Short mmCIF file of N, CA and C in Angstrom, two decimals:
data_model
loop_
_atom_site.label_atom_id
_atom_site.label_comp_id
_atom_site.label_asym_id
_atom_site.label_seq_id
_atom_site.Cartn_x
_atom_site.Cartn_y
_atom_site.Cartn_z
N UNK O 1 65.40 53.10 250.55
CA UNK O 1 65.17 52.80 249.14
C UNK O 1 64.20 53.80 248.52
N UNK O 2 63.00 54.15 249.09
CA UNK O 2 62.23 55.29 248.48
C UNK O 2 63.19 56.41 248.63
N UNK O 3 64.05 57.00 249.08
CA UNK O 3 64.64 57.97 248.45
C UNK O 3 65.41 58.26 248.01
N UNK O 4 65.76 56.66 247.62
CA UNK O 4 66.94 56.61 246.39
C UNK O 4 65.81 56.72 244.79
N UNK O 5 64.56 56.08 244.88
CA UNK O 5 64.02 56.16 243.63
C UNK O 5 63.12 57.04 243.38
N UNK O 6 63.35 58.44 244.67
CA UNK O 6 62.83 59.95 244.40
C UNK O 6 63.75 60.32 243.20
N UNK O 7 65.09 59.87 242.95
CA UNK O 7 65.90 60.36 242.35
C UNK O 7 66.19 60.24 240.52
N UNK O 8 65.73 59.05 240.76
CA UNK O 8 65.89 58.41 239.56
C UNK O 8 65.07 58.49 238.56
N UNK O 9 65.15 58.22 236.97
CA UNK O 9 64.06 58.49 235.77
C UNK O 9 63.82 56.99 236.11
N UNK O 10 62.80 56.58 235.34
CA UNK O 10 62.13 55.16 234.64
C UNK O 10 63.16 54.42 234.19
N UNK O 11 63.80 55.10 233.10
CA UNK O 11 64.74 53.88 232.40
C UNK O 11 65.84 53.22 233.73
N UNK O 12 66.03 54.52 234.83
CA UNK O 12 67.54 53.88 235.81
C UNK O 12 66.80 52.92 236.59
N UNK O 13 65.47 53.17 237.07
CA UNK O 13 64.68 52.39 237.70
C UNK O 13 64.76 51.02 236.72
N UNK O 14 64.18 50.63 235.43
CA UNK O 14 64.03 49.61 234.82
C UNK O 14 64.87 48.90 234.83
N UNK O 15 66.51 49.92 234.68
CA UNK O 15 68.16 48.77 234.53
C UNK O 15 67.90 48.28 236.10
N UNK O 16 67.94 49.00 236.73
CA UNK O 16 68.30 48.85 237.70
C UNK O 16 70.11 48.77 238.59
N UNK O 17 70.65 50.40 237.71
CA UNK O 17 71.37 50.53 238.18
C UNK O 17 71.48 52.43 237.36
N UNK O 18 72.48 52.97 237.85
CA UNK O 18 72.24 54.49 237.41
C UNK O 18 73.88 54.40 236.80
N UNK O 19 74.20 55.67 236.52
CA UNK O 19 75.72 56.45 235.66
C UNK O 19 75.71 57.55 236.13
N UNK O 20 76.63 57.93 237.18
CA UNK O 20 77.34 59.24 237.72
C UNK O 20 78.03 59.54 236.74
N UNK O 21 77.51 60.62 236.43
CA UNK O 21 78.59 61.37 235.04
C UNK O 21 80.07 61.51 235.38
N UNK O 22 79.54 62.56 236.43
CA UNK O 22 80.62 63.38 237.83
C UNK O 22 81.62 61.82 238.34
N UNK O 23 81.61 61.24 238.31
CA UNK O 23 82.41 59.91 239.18
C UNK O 23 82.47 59.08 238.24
N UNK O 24 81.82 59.00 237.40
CA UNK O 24 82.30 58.55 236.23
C UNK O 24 81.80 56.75 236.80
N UNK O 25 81.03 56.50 237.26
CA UNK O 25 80.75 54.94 237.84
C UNK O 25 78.98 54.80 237.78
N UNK O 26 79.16 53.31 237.73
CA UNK O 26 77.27 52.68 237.80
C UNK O 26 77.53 52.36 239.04
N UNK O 27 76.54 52.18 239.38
CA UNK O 27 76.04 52.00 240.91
C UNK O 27 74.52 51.04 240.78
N UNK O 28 74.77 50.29 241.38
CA UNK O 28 73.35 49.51 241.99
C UNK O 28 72.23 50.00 242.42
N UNK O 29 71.29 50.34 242.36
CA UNK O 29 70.08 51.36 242.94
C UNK O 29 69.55 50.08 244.08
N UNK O 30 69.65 49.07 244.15
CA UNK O 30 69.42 48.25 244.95
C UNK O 30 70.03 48.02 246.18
N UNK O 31 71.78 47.74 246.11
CA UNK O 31 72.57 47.48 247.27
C UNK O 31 73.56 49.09 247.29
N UNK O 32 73.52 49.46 246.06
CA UNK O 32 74.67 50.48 246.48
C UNK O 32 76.18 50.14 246.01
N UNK O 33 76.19 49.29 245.18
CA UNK O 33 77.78 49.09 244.67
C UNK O 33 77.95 49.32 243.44
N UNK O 34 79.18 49.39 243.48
CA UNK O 34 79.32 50.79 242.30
C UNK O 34 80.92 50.13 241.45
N UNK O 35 80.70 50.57 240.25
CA UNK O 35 81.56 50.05 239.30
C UNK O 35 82.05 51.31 238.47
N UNK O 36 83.23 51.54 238.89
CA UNK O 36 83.82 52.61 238.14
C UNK O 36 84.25 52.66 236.22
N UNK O 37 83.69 53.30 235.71
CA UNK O 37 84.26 53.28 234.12
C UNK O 37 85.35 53.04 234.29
N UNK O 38 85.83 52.04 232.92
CA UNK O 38 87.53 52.28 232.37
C UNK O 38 88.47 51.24 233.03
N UNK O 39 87.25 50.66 234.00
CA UNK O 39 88.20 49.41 234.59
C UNK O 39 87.56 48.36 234.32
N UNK O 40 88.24 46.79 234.16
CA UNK O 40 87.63 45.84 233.72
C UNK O 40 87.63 44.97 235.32
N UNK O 41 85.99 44.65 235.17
CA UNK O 41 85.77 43.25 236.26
C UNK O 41 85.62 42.22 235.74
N UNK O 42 85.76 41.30 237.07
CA UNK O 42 85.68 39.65 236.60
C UNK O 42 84.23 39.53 236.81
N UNK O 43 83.47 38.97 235.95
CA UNK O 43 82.11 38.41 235.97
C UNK O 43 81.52 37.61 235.60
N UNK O 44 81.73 35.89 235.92
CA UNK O 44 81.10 34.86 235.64
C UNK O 44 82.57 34.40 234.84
N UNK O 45 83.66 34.58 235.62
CA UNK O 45 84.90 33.75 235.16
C UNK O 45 85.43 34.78 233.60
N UNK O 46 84.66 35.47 233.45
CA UNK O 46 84.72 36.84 232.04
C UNK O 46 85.45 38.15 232.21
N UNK O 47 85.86 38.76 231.62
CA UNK O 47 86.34 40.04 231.89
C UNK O 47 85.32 40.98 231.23
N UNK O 48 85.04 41.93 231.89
CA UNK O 48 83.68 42.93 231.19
C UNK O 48 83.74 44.08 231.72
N UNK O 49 83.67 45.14 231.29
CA UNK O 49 83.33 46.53 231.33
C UNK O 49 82.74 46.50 232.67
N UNK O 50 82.78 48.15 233.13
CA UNK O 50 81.77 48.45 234.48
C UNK O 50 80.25 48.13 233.77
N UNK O 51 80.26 48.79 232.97
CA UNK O 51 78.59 48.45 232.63
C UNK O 51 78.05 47.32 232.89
N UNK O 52 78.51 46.07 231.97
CA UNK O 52 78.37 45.04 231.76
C UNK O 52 78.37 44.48 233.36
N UNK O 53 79.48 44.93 234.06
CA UNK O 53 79.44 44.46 235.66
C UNK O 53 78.46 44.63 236.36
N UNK O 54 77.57 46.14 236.36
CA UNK O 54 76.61 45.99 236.75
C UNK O 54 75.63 45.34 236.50
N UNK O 55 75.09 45.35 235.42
CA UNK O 55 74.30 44.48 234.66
C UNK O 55 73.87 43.33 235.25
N UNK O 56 75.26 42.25 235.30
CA UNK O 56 75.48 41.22 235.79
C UNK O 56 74.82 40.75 236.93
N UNK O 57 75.40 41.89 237.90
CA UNK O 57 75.52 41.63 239.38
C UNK O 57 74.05 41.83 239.75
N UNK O 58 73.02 43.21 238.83
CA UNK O 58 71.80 43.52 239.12
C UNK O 58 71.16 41.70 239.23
N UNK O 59 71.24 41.22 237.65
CA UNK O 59 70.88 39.63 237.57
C UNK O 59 71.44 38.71 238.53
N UNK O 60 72.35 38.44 239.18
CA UNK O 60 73.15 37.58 240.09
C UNK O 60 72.82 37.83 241.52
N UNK O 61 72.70 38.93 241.85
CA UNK O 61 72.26 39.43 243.55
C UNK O 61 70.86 39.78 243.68
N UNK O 62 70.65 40.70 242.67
CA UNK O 62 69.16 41.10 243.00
C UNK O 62 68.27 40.20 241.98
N UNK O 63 68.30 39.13 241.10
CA UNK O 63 67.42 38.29 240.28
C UNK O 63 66.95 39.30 239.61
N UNK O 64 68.10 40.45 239.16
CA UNK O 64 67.16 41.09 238.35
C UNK O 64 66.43 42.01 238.36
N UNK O 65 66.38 43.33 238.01
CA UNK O 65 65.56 44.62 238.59
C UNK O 65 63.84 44.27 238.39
N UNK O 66 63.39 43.65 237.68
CA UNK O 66 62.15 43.54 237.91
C UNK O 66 61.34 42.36 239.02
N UNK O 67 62.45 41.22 239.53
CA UNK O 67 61.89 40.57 240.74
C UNK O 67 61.97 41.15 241.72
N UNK O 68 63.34 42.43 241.81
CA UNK O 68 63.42 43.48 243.12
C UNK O 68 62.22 44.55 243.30
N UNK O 69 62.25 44.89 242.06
CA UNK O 69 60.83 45.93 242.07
C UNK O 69 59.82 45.76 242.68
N UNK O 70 59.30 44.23 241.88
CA UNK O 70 58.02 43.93 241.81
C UNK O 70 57.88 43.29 243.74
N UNK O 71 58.62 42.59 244.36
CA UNK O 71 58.40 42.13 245.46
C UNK O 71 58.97 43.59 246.78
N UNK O 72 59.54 44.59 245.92
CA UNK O 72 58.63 45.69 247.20
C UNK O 72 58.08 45.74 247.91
N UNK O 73 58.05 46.36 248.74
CA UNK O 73 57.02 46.73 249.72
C UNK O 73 55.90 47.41 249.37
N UNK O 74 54.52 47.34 249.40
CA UNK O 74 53.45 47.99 248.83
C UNK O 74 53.57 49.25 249.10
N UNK O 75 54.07 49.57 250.30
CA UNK O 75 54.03 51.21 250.31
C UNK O 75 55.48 51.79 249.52
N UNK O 76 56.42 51.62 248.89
CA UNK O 76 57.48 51.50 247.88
C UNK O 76 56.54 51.45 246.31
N UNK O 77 56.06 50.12 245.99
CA UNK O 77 55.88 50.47 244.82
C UNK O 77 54.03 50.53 244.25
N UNK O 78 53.38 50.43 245.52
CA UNK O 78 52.27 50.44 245.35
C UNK O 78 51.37 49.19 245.26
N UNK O 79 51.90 47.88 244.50
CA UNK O 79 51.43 46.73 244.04
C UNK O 79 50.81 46.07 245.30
N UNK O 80 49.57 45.45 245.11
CA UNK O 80 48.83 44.79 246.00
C UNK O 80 49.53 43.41 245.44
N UNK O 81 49.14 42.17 246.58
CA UNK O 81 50.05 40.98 246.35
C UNK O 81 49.28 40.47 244.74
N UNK O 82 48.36 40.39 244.53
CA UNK O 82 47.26 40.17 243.68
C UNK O 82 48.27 40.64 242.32
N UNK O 83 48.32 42.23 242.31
CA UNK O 83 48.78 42.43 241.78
C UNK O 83 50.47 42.09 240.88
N UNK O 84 51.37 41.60 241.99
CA UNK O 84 52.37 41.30 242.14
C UNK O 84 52.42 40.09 241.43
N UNK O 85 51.24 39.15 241.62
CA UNK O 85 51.67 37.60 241.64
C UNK O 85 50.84 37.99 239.75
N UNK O 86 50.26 38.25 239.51
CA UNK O 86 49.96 38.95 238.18
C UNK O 86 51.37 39.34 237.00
N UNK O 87 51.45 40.34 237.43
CA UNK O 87 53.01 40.93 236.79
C UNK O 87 53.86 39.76 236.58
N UNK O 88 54.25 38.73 237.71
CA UNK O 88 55.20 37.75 237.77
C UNK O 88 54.92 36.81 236.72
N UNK O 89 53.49 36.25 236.66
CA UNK O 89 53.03 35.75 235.84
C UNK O 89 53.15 36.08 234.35
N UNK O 90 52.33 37.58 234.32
CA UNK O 90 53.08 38.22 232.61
C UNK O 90 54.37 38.74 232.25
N UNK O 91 55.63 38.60 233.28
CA UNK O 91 57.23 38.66 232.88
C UNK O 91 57.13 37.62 232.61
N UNK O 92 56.96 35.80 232.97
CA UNK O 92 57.16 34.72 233.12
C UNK O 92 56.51 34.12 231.32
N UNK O 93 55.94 35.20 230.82
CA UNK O 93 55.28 35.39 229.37
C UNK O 93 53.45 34.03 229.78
N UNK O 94 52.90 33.76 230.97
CA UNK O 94 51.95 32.95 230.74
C UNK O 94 50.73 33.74 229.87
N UNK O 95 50.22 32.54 229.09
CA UNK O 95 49.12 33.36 228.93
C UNK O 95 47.64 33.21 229.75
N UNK O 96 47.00 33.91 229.50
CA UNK O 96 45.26 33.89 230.31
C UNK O 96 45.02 32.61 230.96
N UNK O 97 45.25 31.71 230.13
CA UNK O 97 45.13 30.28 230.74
C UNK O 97 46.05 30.04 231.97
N UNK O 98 46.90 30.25 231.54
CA UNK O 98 47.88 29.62 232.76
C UNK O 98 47.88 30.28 233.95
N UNK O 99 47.73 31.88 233.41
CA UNK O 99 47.84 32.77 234.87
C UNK O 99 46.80 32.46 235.58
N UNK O 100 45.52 31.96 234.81
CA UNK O 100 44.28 31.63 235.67
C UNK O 100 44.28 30.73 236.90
N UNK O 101 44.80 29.70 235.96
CA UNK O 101 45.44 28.00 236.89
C UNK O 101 46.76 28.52 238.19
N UNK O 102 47.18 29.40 238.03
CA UNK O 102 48.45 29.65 238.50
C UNK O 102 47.99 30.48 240.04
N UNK O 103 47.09 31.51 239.49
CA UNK O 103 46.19 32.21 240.49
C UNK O 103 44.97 31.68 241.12
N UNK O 104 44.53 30.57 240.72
CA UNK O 104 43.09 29.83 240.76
C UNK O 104 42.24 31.47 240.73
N UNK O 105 41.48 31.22 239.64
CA UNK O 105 40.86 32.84 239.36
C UNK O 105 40.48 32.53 237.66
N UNK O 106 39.19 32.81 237.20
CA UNK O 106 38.98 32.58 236.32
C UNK O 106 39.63 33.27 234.95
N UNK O 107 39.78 33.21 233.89
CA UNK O 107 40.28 33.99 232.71
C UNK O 107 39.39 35.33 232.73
N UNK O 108 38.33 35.42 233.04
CA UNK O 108 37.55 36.59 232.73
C UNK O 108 38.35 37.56 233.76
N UNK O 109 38.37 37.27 234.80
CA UNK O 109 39.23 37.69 235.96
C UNK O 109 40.63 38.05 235.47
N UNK O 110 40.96 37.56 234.86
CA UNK O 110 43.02 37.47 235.04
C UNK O 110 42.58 38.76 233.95
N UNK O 111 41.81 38.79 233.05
CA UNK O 111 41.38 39.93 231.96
C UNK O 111 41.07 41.48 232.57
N UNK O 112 40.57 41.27 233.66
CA UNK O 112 39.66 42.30 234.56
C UNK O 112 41.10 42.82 235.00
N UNK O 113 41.95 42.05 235.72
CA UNK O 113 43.14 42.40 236.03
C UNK O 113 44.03 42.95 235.03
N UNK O 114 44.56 42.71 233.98
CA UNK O 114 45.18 43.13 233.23
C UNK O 114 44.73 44.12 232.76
N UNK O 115 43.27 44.45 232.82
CA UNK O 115 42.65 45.94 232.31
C UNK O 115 43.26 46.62 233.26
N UNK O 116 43.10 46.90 234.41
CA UNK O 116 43.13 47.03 235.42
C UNK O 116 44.74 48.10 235.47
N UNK O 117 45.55 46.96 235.07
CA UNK O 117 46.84 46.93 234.90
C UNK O 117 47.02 48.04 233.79
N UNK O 118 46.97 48.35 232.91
CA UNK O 118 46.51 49.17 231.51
C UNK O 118 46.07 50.47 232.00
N UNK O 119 45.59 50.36 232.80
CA UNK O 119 44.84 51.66 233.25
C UNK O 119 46.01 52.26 234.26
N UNK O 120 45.81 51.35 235.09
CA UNK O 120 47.38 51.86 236.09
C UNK O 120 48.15 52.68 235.30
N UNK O 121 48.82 51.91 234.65
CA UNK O 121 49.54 52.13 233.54
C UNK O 121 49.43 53.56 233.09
N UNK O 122 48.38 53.74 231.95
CA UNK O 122 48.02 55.21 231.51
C UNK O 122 48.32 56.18 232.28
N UNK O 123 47.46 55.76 233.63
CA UNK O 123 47.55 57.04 234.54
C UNK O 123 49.04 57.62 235.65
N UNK O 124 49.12 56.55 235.31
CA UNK O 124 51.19 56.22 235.70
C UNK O 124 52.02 57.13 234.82
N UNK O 125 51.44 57.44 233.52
CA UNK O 125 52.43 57.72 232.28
C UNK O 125 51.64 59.59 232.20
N UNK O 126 50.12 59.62 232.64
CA UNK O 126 49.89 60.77 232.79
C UNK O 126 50.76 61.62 233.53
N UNK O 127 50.60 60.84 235.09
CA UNK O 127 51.20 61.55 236.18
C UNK O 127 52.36 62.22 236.11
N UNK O 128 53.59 61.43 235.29
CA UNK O 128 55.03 61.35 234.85
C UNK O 128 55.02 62.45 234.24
N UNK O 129 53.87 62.37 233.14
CA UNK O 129 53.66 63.71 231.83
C UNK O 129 53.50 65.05 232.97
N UNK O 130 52.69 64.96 233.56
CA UNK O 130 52.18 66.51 234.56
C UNK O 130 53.13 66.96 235.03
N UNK O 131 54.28 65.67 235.68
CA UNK O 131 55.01 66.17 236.66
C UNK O 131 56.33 67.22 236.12
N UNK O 132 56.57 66.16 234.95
CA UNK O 132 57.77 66.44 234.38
C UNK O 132 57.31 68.21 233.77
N UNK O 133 56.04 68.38 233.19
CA UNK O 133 56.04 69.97 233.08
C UNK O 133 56.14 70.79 234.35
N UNK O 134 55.68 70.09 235.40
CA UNK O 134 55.97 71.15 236.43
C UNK O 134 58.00 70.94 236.82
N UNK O 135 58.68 69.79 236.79
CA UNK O 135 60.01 69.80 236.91
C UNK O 135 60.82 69.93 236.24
N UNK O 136 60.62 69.98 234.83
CA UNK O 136 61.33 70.05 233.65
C UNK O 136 62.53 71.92 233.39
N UNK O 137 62.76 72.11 233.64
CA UNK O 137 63.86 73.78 233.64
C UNK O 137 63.43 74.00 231.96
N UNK O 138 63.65 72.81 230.69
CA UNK O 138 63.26 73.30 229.75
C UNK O 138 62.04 73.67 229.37
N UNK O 139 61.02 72.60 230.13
CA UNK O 139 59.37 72.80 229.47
C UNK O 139 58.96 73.95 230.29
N UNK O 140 59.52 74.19 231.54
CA UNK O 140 59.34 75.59 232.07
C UNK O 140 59.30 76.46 231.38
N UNK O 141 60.50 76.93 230.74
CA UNK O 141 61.33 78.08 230.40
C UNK O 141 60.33 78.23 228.58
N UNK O 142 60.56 76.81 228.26
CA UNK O 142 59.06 76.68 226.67
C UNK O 142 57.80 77.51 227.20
N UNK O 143 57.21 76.72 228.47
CA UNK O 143 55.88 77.80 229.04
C UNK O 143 55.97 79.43 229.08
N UNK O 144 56.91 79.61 229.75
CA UNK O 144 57.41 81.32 230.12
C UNK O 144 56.87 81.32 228.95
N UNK O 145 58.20 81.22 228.10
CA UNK O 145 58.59 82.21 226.46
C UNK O 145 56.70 82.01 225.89
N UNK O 146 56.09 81.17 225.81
CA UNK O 146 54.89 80.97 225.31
C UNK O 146 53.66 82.31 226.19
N UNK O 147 53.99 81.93 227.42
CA UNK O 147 53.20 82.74 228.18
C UNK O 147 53.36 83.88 227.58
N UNK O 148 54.88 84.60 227.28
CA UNK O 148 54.72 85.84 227.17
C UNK O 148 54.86 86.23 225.69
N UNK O 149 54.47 85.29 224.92
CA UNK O 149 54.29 85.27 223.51
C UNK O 149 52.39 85.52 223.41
N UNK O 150 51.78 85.07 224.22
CA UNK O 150 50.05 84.91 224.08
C UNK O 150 50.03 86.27 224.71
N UNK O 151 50.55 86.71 225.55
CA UNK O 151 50.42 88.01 226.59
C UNK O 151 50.21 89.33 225.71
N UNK O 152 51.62 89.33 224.50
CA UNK O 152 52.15 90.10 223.60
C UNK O 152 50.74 90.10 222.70
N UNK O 153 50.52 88.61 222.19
CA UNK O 153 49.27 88.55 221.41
C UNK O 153 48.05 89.20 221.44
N UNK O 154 47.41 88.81 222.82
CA UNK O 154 46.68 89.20 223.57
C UNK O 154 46.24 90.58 223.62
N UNK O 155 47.54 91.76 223.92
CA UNK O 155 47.69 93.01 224.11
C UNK O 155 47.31 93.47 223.04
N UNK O 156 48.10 93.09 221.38
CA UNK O 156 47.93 93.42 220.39
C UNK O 156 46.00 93.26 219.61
N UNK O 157 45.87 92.15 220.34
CA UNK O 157 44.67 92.03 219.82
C UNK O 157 43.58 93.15 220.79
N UNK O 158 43.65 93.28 221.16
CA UNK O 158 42.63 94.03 222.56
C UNK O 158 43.32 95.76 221.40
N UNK O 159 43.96 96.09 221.51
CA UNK O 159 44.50 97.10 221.17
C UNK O 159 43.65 97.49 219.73
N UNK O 160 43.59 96.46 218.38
CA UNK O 160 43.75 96.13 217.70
C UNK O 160 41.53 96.45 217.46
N UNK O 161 41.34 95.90 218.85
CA UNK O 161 39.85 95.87 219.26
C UNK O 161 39.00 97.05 219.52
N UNK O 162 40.29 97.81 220.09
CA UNK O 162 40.11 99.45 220.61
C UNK O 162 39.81 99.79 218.78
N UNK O 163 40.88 99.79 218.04
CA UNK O 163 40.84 100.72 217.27
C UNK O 163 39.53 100.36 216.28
N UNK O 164 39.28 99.52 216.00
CA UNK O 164 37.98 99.16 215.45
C UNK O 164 36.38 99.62 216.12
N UNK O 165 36.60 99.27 217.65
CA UNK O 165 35.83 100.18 218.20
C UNK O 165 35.33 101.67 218.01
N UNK O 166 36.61 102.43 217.86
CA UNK O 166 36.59 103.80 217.31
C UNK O 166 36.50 103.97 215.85
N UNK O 167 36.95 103.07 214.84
CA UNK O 167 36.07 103.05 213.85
C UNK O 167 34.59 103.06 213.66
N UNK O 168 33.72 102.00 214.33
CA UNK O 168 33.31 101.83 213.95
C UNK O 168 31.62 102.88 214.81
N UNK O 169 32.42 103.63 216.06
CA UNK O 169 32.47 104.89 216.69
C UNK O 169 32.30 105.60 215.38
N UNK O 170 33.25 106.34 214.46
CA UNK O 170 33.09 106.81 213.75
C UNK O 170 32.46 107.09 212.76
N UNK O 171 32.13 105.76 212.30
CA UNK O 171 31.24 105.55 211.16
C UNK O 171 29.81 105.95 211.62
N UNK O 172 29.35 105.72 212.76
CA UNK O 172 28.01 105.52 213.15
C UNK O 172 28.06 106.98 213.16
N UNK O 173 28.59 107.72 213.55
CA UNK O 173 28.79 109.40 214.19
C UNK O 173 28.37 109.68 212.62
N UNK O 174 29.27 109.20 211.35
CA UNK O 174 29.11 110.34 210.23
C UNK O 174 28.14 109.55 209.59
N UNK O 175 27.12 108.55 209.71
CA UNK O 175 25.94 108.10 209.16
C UNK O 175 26.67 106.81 208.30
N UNK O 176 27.67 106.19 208.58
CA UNK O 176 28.51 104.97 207.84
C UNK O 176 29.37 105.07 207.04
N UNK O 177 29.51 106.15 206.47
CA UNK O 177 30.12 106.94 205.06
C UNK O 177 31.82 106.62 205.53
N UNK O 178 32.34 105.82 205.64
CA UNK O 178 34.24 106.73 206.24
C UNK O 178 34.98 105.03 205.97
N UNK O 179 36.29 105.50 205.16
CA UNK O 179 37.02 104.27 205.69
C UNK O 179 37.52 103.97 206.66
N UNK O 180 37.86 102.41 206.34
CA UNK O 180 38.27 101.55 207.49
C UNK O 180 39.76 102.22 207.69
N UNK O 181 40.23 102.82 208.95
CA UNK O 181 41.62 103.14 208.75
C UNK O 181 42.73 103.24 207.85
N UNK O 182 42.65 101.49 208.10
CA UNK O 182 43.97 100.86 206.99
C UNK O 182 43.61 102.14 205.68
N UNK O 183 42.41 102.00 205.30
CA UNK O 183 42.38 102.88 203.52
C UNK O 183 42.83 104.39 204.10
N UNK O 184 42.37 104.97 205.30
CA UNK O 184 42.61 106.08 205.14
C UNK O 184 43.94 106.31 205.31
N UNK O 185 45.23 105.72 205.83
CA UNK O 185 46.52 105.41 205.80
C UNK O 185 46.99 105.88 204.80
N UNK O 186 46.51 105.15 203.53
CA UNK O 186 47.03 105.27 202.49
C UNK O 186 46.66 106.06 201.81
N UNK O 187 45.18 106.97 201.87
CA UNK O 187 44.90 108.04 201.52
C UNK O 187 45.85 109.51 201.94
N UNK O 188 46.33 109.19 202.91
CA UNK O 188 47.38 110.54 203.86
C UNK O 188 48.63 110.41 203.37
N UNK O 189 49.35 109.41 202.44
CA UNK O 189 50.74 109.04 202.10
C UNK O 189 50.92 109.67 200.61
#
């Protein structure tokens, strides 16, 4: 299972099922069964699309991609049980009160946790951000062209630095008296 969800973005992770372009079928990220486009299944006595089939079956076999997620294995999705029985609680919509009673753990606590959770979170959505510039072929190829857009800059300005240098070389040599290039340009035309 971890290296089926090396593979996958967030959203295929969230359905909890993916779309082979190439094969043209959804597939279960959970068991592995797969529903080809363009054909209709039976589902709950219904006739429905592959999509819709998966869908289904994610809810009917696996309870759903977020009870499969969340009851992982800690080394899979990270969640301490604490954590776990938390989450279950805020899918289940309780609020502070209840998760308290539910966890025996005070509200200040179930709060501490949900910060907690928030933060995960952020740094979850950082990580994603870093990674995706280092895996991305487009934000790559954006960096290059940028890199060698500041490089170009860079050169021009240093260059740009020289010649002012020797202006200003110049000026000191004839006691300040001399224009700035640019004027003498237009003095020679």
């Amino acid at each position: 299972m971890k290296e089926i969800l090396k593979e996958l973005n967030v959203e295929e992770i969230a359905h909890g099922y993916t779309f082979d372009r190439r094969k043209k079928s959804y597939c279960c990220i959970f068991c592995g069964k797969s529903y080809e486009e363009g054909l209709i299944y039976s589902s709950q006595s219904r006739n429905v699309t592959a999509e819709r089939a998966v869908q289904e079956h994610v809810y009917d076999m696996h309870d759903g991609s977020f009870i499969s997620l969340v009851e992982m294995d800690k080394e899979i999705n990270g969640l301490t049980d604490v954590q776990k029985i938390l989450l279950k609680c805020l899918y289940a919509e309780y609020d502070n009160k209840k998760i308290s009673e539910t966890m025996g753990i005070s509200v200040a606590t179930v709060r501490t946790h949900k910060f907690a959770l928030q933060k995960m979170k952020r740094e979850a959505l950082i990580l994603l951000a870093l990674l995706q510039q280092i895996e991305d072929d487009d934000l790559i190829e954006r960096r290059e062209k940028f890199r060698d857009l500041m490089n170009e800059a860079s050169k021009k300005a240093t260059k740009e630095a020289e010649t002012e240098d020797v202006f200003s070389k110049l000026a000191e040599d004839l006691g300040g008296n001399v224009l700035h290039p640019f004027f003498m340009q237009l003095n020679n035309r």
